[in-house]
PDB file of C-alpha atoms in Angstrom:
ATOM      1  CA  ASN L   1     -19.712  -3.282  -5.164  1.00 75.00           C
ATOM      2  CA  ALA L   2     -17.216  -1.188  -7.438  1.00 80.00           C
ATOM      3  CA  GLY L   3     -14.709  -1.144  -4.435  1.00 93.00           C
ATOM      4  CA  VAL L   4     -12.069   1.889  -4.758  1.00 96.00           C
ATOM      5  CA  THR L   5     -12.373   3.788  -8.058  1.00 96.00           C
ATOM      6  CA  GLN L   6      -9.814   6.278  -9.140  1.00 97.00           C
ATOM      7  CA  THR L   7      -9.911   8.687 -12.103  1.00 97.00           C
ATOM      8  CA  PRO L   8      -8.049   9.615 -14.338  1.00 96.00           C
ATOM      9  CA  LYS L   9      -6.003   6.515 -15.000  1.00 96.00           C
ATOM     10  CA  PHE L  10      -3.319   8.574 -16.708  1.00 97.00           C
ATOM     11  CA  GLN L  11      -2.408  12.292 -16.821  1.00 96.00           C
ATOM     12  CA  VAL L  12       0.188  14.650 -18.276  1.00 97.00           C
ATOM     13  CA  LEU L  13       0.621  17.799 -16.669  1.00 96.00           C
ATOM     14  CA  LYS L  14       3.029  20.829 -17.166  1.00 97.00           C
ATOM     15  CA  THR L  15       4.939  22.143 -14.430  1.00 97.00           C
ATOM     16  CA  GLY L  16       2.850  24.741 -12.320  1.00 97.00           C
ATOM     17  CA  GLN L  17      -0.570  23.269 -13.438  1.00 97.00           C
ATOM     18  CA  SER L  18      -3.077  22.252 -10.964  1.00 96.00           C
ATOM     19  CA  MET L  19      -5.274  19.146 -11.025  1.00 96.00           C
ATOM     20  CA  THR L  20      -7.466  16.996  -8.778  1.00 97.00           C
ATOM     21  CA  LEU L  21      -7.034  13.039  -8.571  1.00 98.00           C
ATOM     22  CA  GLN L  22     -10.484  11.669  -7.798  1.00 98.00           C
ATOM     23  CA  CYS L  23     -10.937   8.517  -5.290  1.00 98.00           C
ATOM     24  CA  ALA L  24     -14.241   7.118  -4.361  1.00 98.00           C
ATOM     25  CA  GLN L  25     -15.381   3.966  -2.407  1.00 97.00           C
ATOM     26  CA  ASP L  26     -18.756   2.379  -2.230  1.00 95.00           C
ATOM     27  CA  MET L  27     -18.016   0.170   0.984  1.00 95.00           C
ATOM     28  CA  ASN L  28     -18.898   2.715   3.583  1.00 94.00           C
ATOM     29  CA  HIS L  29     -15.445   2.734   4.786  1.00 95.00           C
ATOM     30  CA  GLU L  30     -14.247   5.330   7.287  1.00 94.00           C
ATOM     31  CA  TYR L  31     -10.556   5.331   6.706  1.00 92.00           C
ATOM     32  CA  MET L  32      -9.253   6.496   3.386  1.00 95.00           C
ATOM     33  CA  SER L  33      -5.661   7.249   2.318  1.00 95.00           C
ATOM     34  CA  TRP L  34      -3.494   8.363  -0.583  1.00 97.00           C
ATOM     35  CA  TYR L  35      -0.144   6.879  -1.454  1.00 96.00           C
ATOM     36  CA  ARG L  36       2.450   7.410  -4.033  1.00 97.00           C
ATOM     37  CA  GLN L  37       4.629   4.616  -5.632  1.00 96.00           C
ATOM     38  CA  ASP L  38       7.875   5.430  -6.873  1.00 94.00           C
ATOM     39  CA  PRO L  39      10.708   3.048  -8.242  1.00 86.00           C
ATOM     40  CA  GLY L  40      12.993   1.715  -5.447  1.00 82.00           C
ATOM     41  CA  MET L  41      11.033   3.659  -2.673  1.00 83.00           C
ATOM     42  CA  GLY L  42       8.004   1.509  -2.005  1.00 85.00           C
ATOM     43  CA  LEU L  43       4.592   3.160  -1.314  1.00 93.00           C
ATOM     44  CA  ARG L  44       4.702   6.279   0.828  1.00 93.00           C
ATOM     45  CA  LEU L  45       1.574   7.925   2.630  1.00 92.00           C
ATOM     46  CA  ILE L  46       0.695  11.261   1.535  1.00 95.00           C
ATOM     47  CA  HIS L  47      -2.589  11.955   3.409  1.00 95.00           C
ATOM     48  CA  TYR L  48      -5.295  10.079   5.157  1.00 93.00           C
ATOM     49  CA  SER L  49      -8.591  10.566   6.759  1.00 94.00           C
ATOM     50  CA  VAL L  50     -10.317   8.611   9.539  1.00 91.00           C
ATOM     51  CA  GLY L  51     -13.894   9.949   8.620  1.00 92.00           C
ATOM     52  CA  ALA L  52     -15.823  12.717   6.925  1.00 94.00           C
ATOM     53  CA  GLY L  53     -14.493  16.080   7.759  1.00 94.00           C
ATOM     54  CA  ILE L  54     -11.118  14.742   9.244  1.00 93.00           C
ATOM     55  CA  THR L  55      -7.875  14.624   7.623  1.00 94.00           C
ATOM     56  CA  ASP L  56      -4.246  14.330   8.520  1.00 91.00           C
ATOM     57  CA  GLN L  57      -0.869  14.305   6.923  1.00 91.00           C
ATOM     58  CA  GLY L  58       1.238  11.337   6.209  1.00 89.00           C
ATOM     59  CA  GLU L  59       4.848  10.773   5.534  1.00 87.00           C
ATOM     60  CA  VAL L  60       5.167  12.870   2.281  1.00 93.00           C
ATOM     61  CA  PRO L  61       2.304  15.669   2.387  1.00 95.00           C
ATOM     62  CA  ASN L  62       4.051  18.687   0.810  1.00 95.00           C
ATOM     63  CA  GLY L  63       2.622  19.895  -2.411  1.00 96.00           C
ATOM     64  CA  TYR L  64      -0.761  17.988  -1.869  1.00 97.00           C
ATOM     65  CA  ASN L  65      -3.939  18.965  -0.275  1.00 97.00           C
ATOM     66  CA  VAL L  66      -7.029  16.744   0.575  1.00 97.00           C
ATOM     67  CA  SER L  67     -10.611  17.203   2.023  1.00 96.00           C
ATOM     68  CA  ARG L  68     -13.258  14.641   3.104  1.00 97.00           C
ATOM     69  CA  SER L  69     -16.538  16.116   2.793  1.00 96.00           C
ATOM     70  CA  THR L  70     -18.380  12.806   2.427  1.00 96.00           C
ATOM     71  CA  THR L  71     -17.575   9.225   3.488  1.00 96.00           C
ATOM     72  CA  GLU L  72     -17.398   8.100  -0.283  1.00 97.00           C
ATOM     73  CA  ASP L  73     -14.992  10.548  -1.543  1.00 97.00           C
ATOM     74  CA  PHE L  74     -11.388  11.545  -0.773  1.00 98.00           C
ATOM     75  CA  PRO L  75      -9.893  13.868  -3.703  1.00 98.00           C
ATOM     76  CA  LEU L  76      -6.212  14.662  -3.933  1.00 98.00           C
ATOM     77  CA  ARG L  77      -5.237  18.213  -5.112  1.00 97.00           C
ATOM     78  CA  LEU L  78      -1.823  19.034  -6.680  1.00 96.00           C
ATOM     79  CA  LEU L  79      -2.020  22.835  -6.452  1.00 91.00           C
ATOM     80  CA  SER L  80       1.297  23.424  -8.451  1.00 96.00           C
ATOM     81  CA  ALA L  81       2.561  20.328  -9.991  1.00 96.00           C
ATOM     82  CA  ALA L  82       6.301  19.804  -9.973  1.00 97.00           C
ATOM     83  CA  PRO L  83       8.483  17.144 -11.853  1.00 97.00           C
ATOM     84  CA  SER L  84       9.107  15.543  -8.574  1.00 96.00           C
ATOM     85  CA  GLN L  85       5.432  14.606  -8.416  1.00 97.00           C
ATOM     86  CA  THR L  86       5.754  12.351 -11.236  1.00 97.00           C
ATOM     87  CA  SER L  87       4.490   9.149  -9.789  1.00 97.00           C
ATOM     88  CA  VAL L  88       1.786   6.406  -9.547  1.00 97.00           C
ATOM     89  CA  TYR L  89      -0.790   7.373  -7.187  1.00 98.00           C
ATOM     90  CA  PHE L  90      -2.912   4.865  -5.133  1.00 97.00           C
ATOM     91  CA  CYS L  91      -5.999   5.519  -3.076  1.00 97.00           C
ATOM     92  CA  ALA L  92      -6.941   2.858  -0.395  1.00 95.00           C
ATOM     93  CA  SER L  93      -9.819   2.292   2.076  1.00 94.00           C
ATOM     94  CA  SER L  94     -10.426   0.252   5.099  1.00 91.00           C
ATOM     95  CA  PRO L  95     -13.431   0.070   7.456  1.00 90.00           C
ATOM     96  CA  SER L  96     -11.733   1.953  10.483  1.00 79.00           C
ATOM     97  CA  GLY L  97      -7.963   1.817   9.545  1.00 74.00           C
ATOM     98  CA  GLY L  98      -6.744  -1.162  11.330  1.00 75.00           C
ATOM     99  CA  GLU L  99      -8.012  -3.804   8.939  1.00 80.00           C
ATOM    100  CA  THR L 100      -7.422  -4.943   5.303  1.00 86.00           C
ATOM    101  CA  GLN L 101      -6.756  -2.128   3.032  1.00 89.00           C
ATOM    102  CA  TYR L 102      -8.476  -2.060  -0.396  1.00 93.00           C
ATOM    103  CA  PHE L 103      -6.557  -0.482  -3.054  1.00 94.00           C
ATOM    104  CA  GLY L 104      -7.761   1.378  -6.234  1.00 95.00           C
ATOM    105  CA  PRO L 105      -6.117   0.757  -9.694  1.00 94.00           C
ATOM    106  CA  GLY L 106      -3.912   3.841  -9.465  1.00 96.00           C
ATOM    107  CA  THR L 107      -3.326   7.006 -11.423  1.00 97.00           C
ATOM    108  CA  ARG L 108      -0.191   7.376 -13.404  1.00 96.00           C
ATOM    109  CA  LEU L 109       0.944  11.051 -13.471  1.00 97.00           C
ATOM    110  CA  LEU L 110       3.708  12.612 -15.576  1.00 97.00           C
ATOM    111  CA  VAL L 111       4.836  16.203 -15.033  1.00 97.00           C
ATOM    112  CA  LEU L 112       6.717  17.723 -17.587  1.00 96.00           C
TER     113      LEU L 112
ATOM    114  CA  LYS E   1      10.493   6.158  11.969  1.00 79.00           C
ATOM    115  CA  GLN E   2       9.482   2.683  10.813  1.00 87.00           C
ATOM    116  CA  GLU E   3      11.716   1.222   8.312  1.00 91.00           C
ATOM    117  CA  VAL E   4      10.441  -1.933   6.326  1.00 94.00           C
ATOM    118  CA  THR E   5      12.894  -4.066   4.318  1.00 95.00           C
ATOM    119  CA  GLN E   6      12.129  -6.878   1.982  1.00 96.00           C
ATOM    120  CA  ILE E   7      14.676  -9.433   0.880  1.00 92.00           C
ATOM    121  CA  PRO E   8      15.263 -10.437  -1.737  1.00 91.00           C
ATOM    122  CA  ALA E   9      14.367  -7.812  -4.223  1.00 94.00           C
ATOM    123  CA  ALA E  10      13.764 -10.507  -6.892  1.00 96.00           C
ATOM    124  CA  LEU E  11      13.439 -13.970  -6.860  1.00 95.00           C
ATOM    125  CA  SER E  12      13.039 -16.693  -9.771  1.00 97.00           C
ATOM    126  CA  VAL E  13      11.968 -20.170  -9.003  1.00 96.00           C
ATOM    127  CA  PRO E  14      10.780 -23.250 -11.057  1.00 97.00           C
ATOM    128  CA  GLU E  15       7.061 -24.202 -10.767  1.00 97.00           C
ATOM    129  CA  GLY E  16       6.155 -26.355  -8.086  1.00 97.00           C
ATOM    130  CA  GLU E  17       8.741 -25.167  -5.765  1.00 97.00           C
ATOM    131  CA  ASN E  18       7.977 -23.931  -2.087  1.00 97.00           C
ATOM    132  CA  LEU E  19       9.550 -20.498  -1.370  1.00 96.00           C
ATOM    133  CA  VAL E  20       9.821 -18.047   1.503  1.00 96.00           C
ATOM    134  CA  LEU E  21       9.705 -14.147   1.103  1.00 97.00           C
ATOM    135  CA  ASN E  22      10.996 -12.087   3.935  1.00 97.00           C
ATOM    136  CA  CYS E  23       9.989  -8.747   5.576  1.00 97.00           C
ATOM    137  CA  SER E  24      11.713  -7.041   8.445  1.00 97.00           C
ATOM    138  CA  PHE E  25      10.781  -3.981  10.236  1.00 96.00           C
ATOM    139  CA  THR E  26      12.615  -1.748  12.834  1.00 94.00           C
ATOM    140  CA  ASP E  27       9.924  -0.781  15.383  1.00 90.00           C
ATOM    141  CA  SER E  28       7.935  -3.587  17.089  1.00 89.00           C
ATOM    142  CA  ALA E  29       5.083  -1.238  18.278  1.00 88.00           C
ATOM    143  CA  ILE E  30       2.898  -2.350  15.575  1.00 90.00           C
ATOM    144  CA  TYR E  31      -0.821  -2.723  15.154  1.00 90.00           C
ATOM    145  CA  ASN E  32      -0.650  -5.365  12.367  1.00 92.00           C
ATOM    146  CA  LEU E  33       1.395  -6.365   9.369  1.00 95.00           C
ATOM    147  CA  GLN E  34      -0.133  -7.111   5.940  1.00 95.00           C
ATOM    148  CA  TRP E  35       0.985  -8.833   2.810  1.00 97.00           C
ATOM    149  CA  PHE E  36      -0.118  -7.580  -0.691  1.00 96.00           C
ATOM    150  CA  ARG E  37       0.313  -8.750  -4.335  1.00 97.00           C
ATOM    151  CA  GLN E  38       0.739  -6.189  -7.007  1.00 95.00           C
ATOM    152  CA  ASP E  39       0.552  -7.323 -10.762  1.00 94.00           C
ATOM    153  CA  PRO E  40       2.279  -5.031 -13.167  1.00 89.00           C
ATOM    154  CA  GLY E  41       0.376  -1.920 -13.728  1.00 86.00           C
ATOM    155  CA  LYS E  42      -2.154  -2.807 -11.254  1.00 88.00           C
ATOM    156  CA  GLY E  43      -3.304  -1.809  -7.799  1.00 90.00           C
ATOM    157  CA  LEU E  44      -2.466  -3.816  -4.637  1.00 93.00           C
ATOM    158  CA  THR E  45      -4.390  -6.967  -3.628  1.00 94.00           C
ATOM    159  CA  SER E  46      -4.400  -7.967   0.074  1.00 93.00           C
ATOM    160  CA  LEU E  47      -3.362 -11.449   0.636  1.00 96.00           C
ATOM    161  CA  LEU E  48      -3.175 -11.858   4.397  1.00 96.00           C
ATOM    162  CA  LEU E  49      -3.439  -9.595   7.458  1.00 94.00           C
ATOM    163  CA  ILE E  50      -1.709 -10.683  10.738  1.00 94.00           C
ATOM    164  CA  GLN E  51      -2.799  -8.733  13.926  1.00 92.00           C
ATOM    165  CA  SER E  52       0.048  -7.819  16.411  1.00 91.00           C
ATOM    166  CA  SER E  53      -1.214 -10.518  18.780  1.00 92.00           C
ATOM    167  CA  GLN E  54      -1.153 -13.292  16.250  1.00 94.00           C
ATOM    168  CA  ARG E  55       1.837 -15.531  15.158  1.00 95.00           C
ATOM    169  CA  GLU E  56       0.540 -16.561  11.748  1.00 95.00           C
ATOM    170  CA  GLN E  57      -2.158 -16.599   9.309  1.00 95.00           C
ATOM    171  CA  THR E  58      -3.041 -19.050   6.440  1.00 96.00           C
ATOM    172  CA  SER E  59      -4.946 -18.679   3.205  1.00 95.00           C
ATOM    173  CA  GLY E  60      -4.924 -21.689   0.825  1.00 96.00           C
ATOM    174  CA  ARG E  61      -1.291 -22.130  -0.378  1.00 97.00           C
ATOM    175  CA  LEU E  62      -0.127 -18.993   1.503  1.00 97.00           C
ATOM    176  CA  ASN E  63       1.129 -19.001   5.132  1.00 97.00           C
ATOM    177  CA  ALA E  64       2.347 -15.593   6.877  1.00 97.00           C
ATOM    178  CA  SER E  65       4.138 -15.638  10.115  1.00 97.00           C
ATOM    179  CA  LEU E  66       5.048 -12.755  12.439  1.00 97.00           C
ATOM    180  CA  ASP E  67       7.733 -12.353  15.050  1.00 96.00           C
ATOM    181  CA  LYS E  68       7.017  -9.085  16.568  1.00 93.00           C
ATOM    182  CA  SER E  69      10.018  -9.067  19.035  1.00 92.00           C
ATOM    183  CA  SER E  70      12.488  -9.735  16.296  1.00 95.00           C
ATOM    184  CA  GLY E  71      10.725  -7.388  13.647  1.00 95.00           C
ATOM    185  CA  ARG E  72      10.437 -10.098  11.200  1.00 97.00           C
ATOM    186  CA  SER E  73       7.564 -11.645   8.990  1.00 97.00           C
ATOM    187  CA  THR E  74       7.751 -14.288   6.371  1.00 97.00           C
ATOM    188  CA  LEU E  75       5.335 -15.221   3.497  1.00 97.00           C
ATOM    189  CA  TYR E  76       5.433 -18.949   2.547  1.00 97.00           C
ATOM    190  CA  ILE E  77       4.118 -19.915  -0.781  1.00 97.00           C
ATOM    191  CA  ALA E  78       3.699 -23.717  -1.164  1.00 97.00           C
ATOM    192  CA  ALA E  79       3.869 -25.286  -4.582  1.00 97.00           C
ATOM    193  CA  SER E  80       4.388 -22.202  -6.608  1.00 97.00           C
ATOM    194  CA  GLN E  81       2.554 -21.713  -9.844  1.00 97.00           C
ATOM    195  CA  PRO E  82       3.206 -19.407 -12.913  1.00 97.00           C
ATOM    196  CA  GLY E  83       0.163 -17.561 -11.857  1.00 97.00           C
ATOM    197  CA  ASP E  84       1.984 -16.407  -8.748  1.00 97.00           C
ATOM    198  CA  SER E  85       4.245 -14.278 -10.570  1.00 97.00           C
ATOM    199  CA  ALA E  86       3.986 -10.882  -9.184  1.00 97.00           C
ATOM    200  CA  THR E  87       5.547  -8.313  -6.924  1.00 96.00           C
ATOM    201  CA  TYR E  88       4.811  -9.070  -3.295  1.00 98.00           C
ATOM    202  CA  LEU E  89       4.611  -6.234  -0.681  1.00 97.00           C
ATOM    203  CA  CYS E  90       4.497  -6.059   2.968  1.00 96.00           C
ATOM    204  CA  ALA E  91       3.229  -3.272   4.990  1.00 95.00           C
ATOM    205  CA  VAL E  92       3.310  -2.506   8.877  1.00 93.00           C
ATOM    206  CA  HIS E  93       0.725  -0.544  10.410  1.00 90.00           C
ATOM    207  CA  SER E  94       2.351   1.287  13.231  1.00 83.00           C
ATOM    208  CA  PHE E  95       2.707   4.381  15.184  1.00 71.00           C
ATOM    209  CA  SER E  96       4.564   7.511  14.219  1.00 64.00           C
ATOM    210  CA  ASN E  97       4.819  11.087  15.233  1.00 60.00           C
ATOM    211  CA  THR E  98       2.188  12.002  12.661  1.00 57.00           C
ATOM    212  CA  GLY E  99      -0.348   9.518  13.823  1.00 62.00           C
ATOM    213  CA  ASN E 100      -0.847   5.653  12.972  1.00 67.00           C
ATOM    214  CA  GLN E 101       0.435   4.967   9.439  1.00 80.00           C
ATOM    215  CA  PHE E 102       1.147   2.197   7.223  1.00 86.00           C
ATOM    216  CA  TYR E 103       4.665   1.612   6.008  1.00 90.00           C
ATOM    217  CA  PHE E 104       5.627  -0.336   3.131  1.00 93.00           C
ATOM    218  CA  GLY E 105       8.688  -2.252   1.917  1.00 94.00           C
ATOM    219  CA  THR E 106       9.815  -1.951  -1.506  1.00 93.00           C
ATOM    220  CA  GLY E 107       8.597  -5.418  -2.539  1.00 95.00           C
ATOM    221  CA  THR E 108      10.006  -8.812  -3.758  1.00 97.00           C
ATOM    222  CA  SER E 109       9.614  -9.511  -7.504  1.00 96.00           C
ATOM    223  CA  LEU E 110       8.580 -13.130  -7.947  1.00 97.00           C
ATOM    224  CA  THR E 111       8.883 -14.855 -11.264  1.00 97.00           C
ATOM    225  CA  VAL E 112       7.729 -18.532 -11.297  1.00 97.00           C
ATOM    226  CA  ILE E 113       9.158 -20.337 -14.488  1.00 97.00           C
ATOM    227  CA  PRO E 114       6.735 -23.010 -16.036  1.00 95.00           C
TER     228      PRO E 114
END
């Protein structure tokens, strides 16, 4: 099993550009989530999904969109990047949400 | 809103010492609490998961305890080794007005000196 994979590893954007951060898991997990990690703030939940076709907002959803068309994939979209979205983004999955979470390696995003 | 605090923010110990990392949370209505390890520039690796009905979990040299009523958890590391150097994060799975979510502390950065 590859576990949770994320692409790209690193990305530089200009303010106003859009992009999609990819996340995939091969463990047949129903629950997937996106976090951002900022210095001194810990990880904060952006969006999560409890299964294909079902998504919900986390603590800091503004500026981000998600969709879950398959069990395996959970992309995160930035529609119009802002410098405040400079962060490290982690995707995680677990079987149904209440168990051990498995994290991807992260995507470092710099918005200029 | 659930608030998770980890003290100390950084800790440096000589190799072989036993140590305790602390995690506190403000709302005792939790599903579970999880301890993670994060190496620099890497993702998070789960160490231990304690369900809300449990008091402790053990894995090798690690022991995590949970006192839900007082909103506290500790991670005990026995006979520390240089390879234990990393940031340790605790996360609480609990309810919120936007559904059930995981709330993370800011972590304790541990350095074990050979």
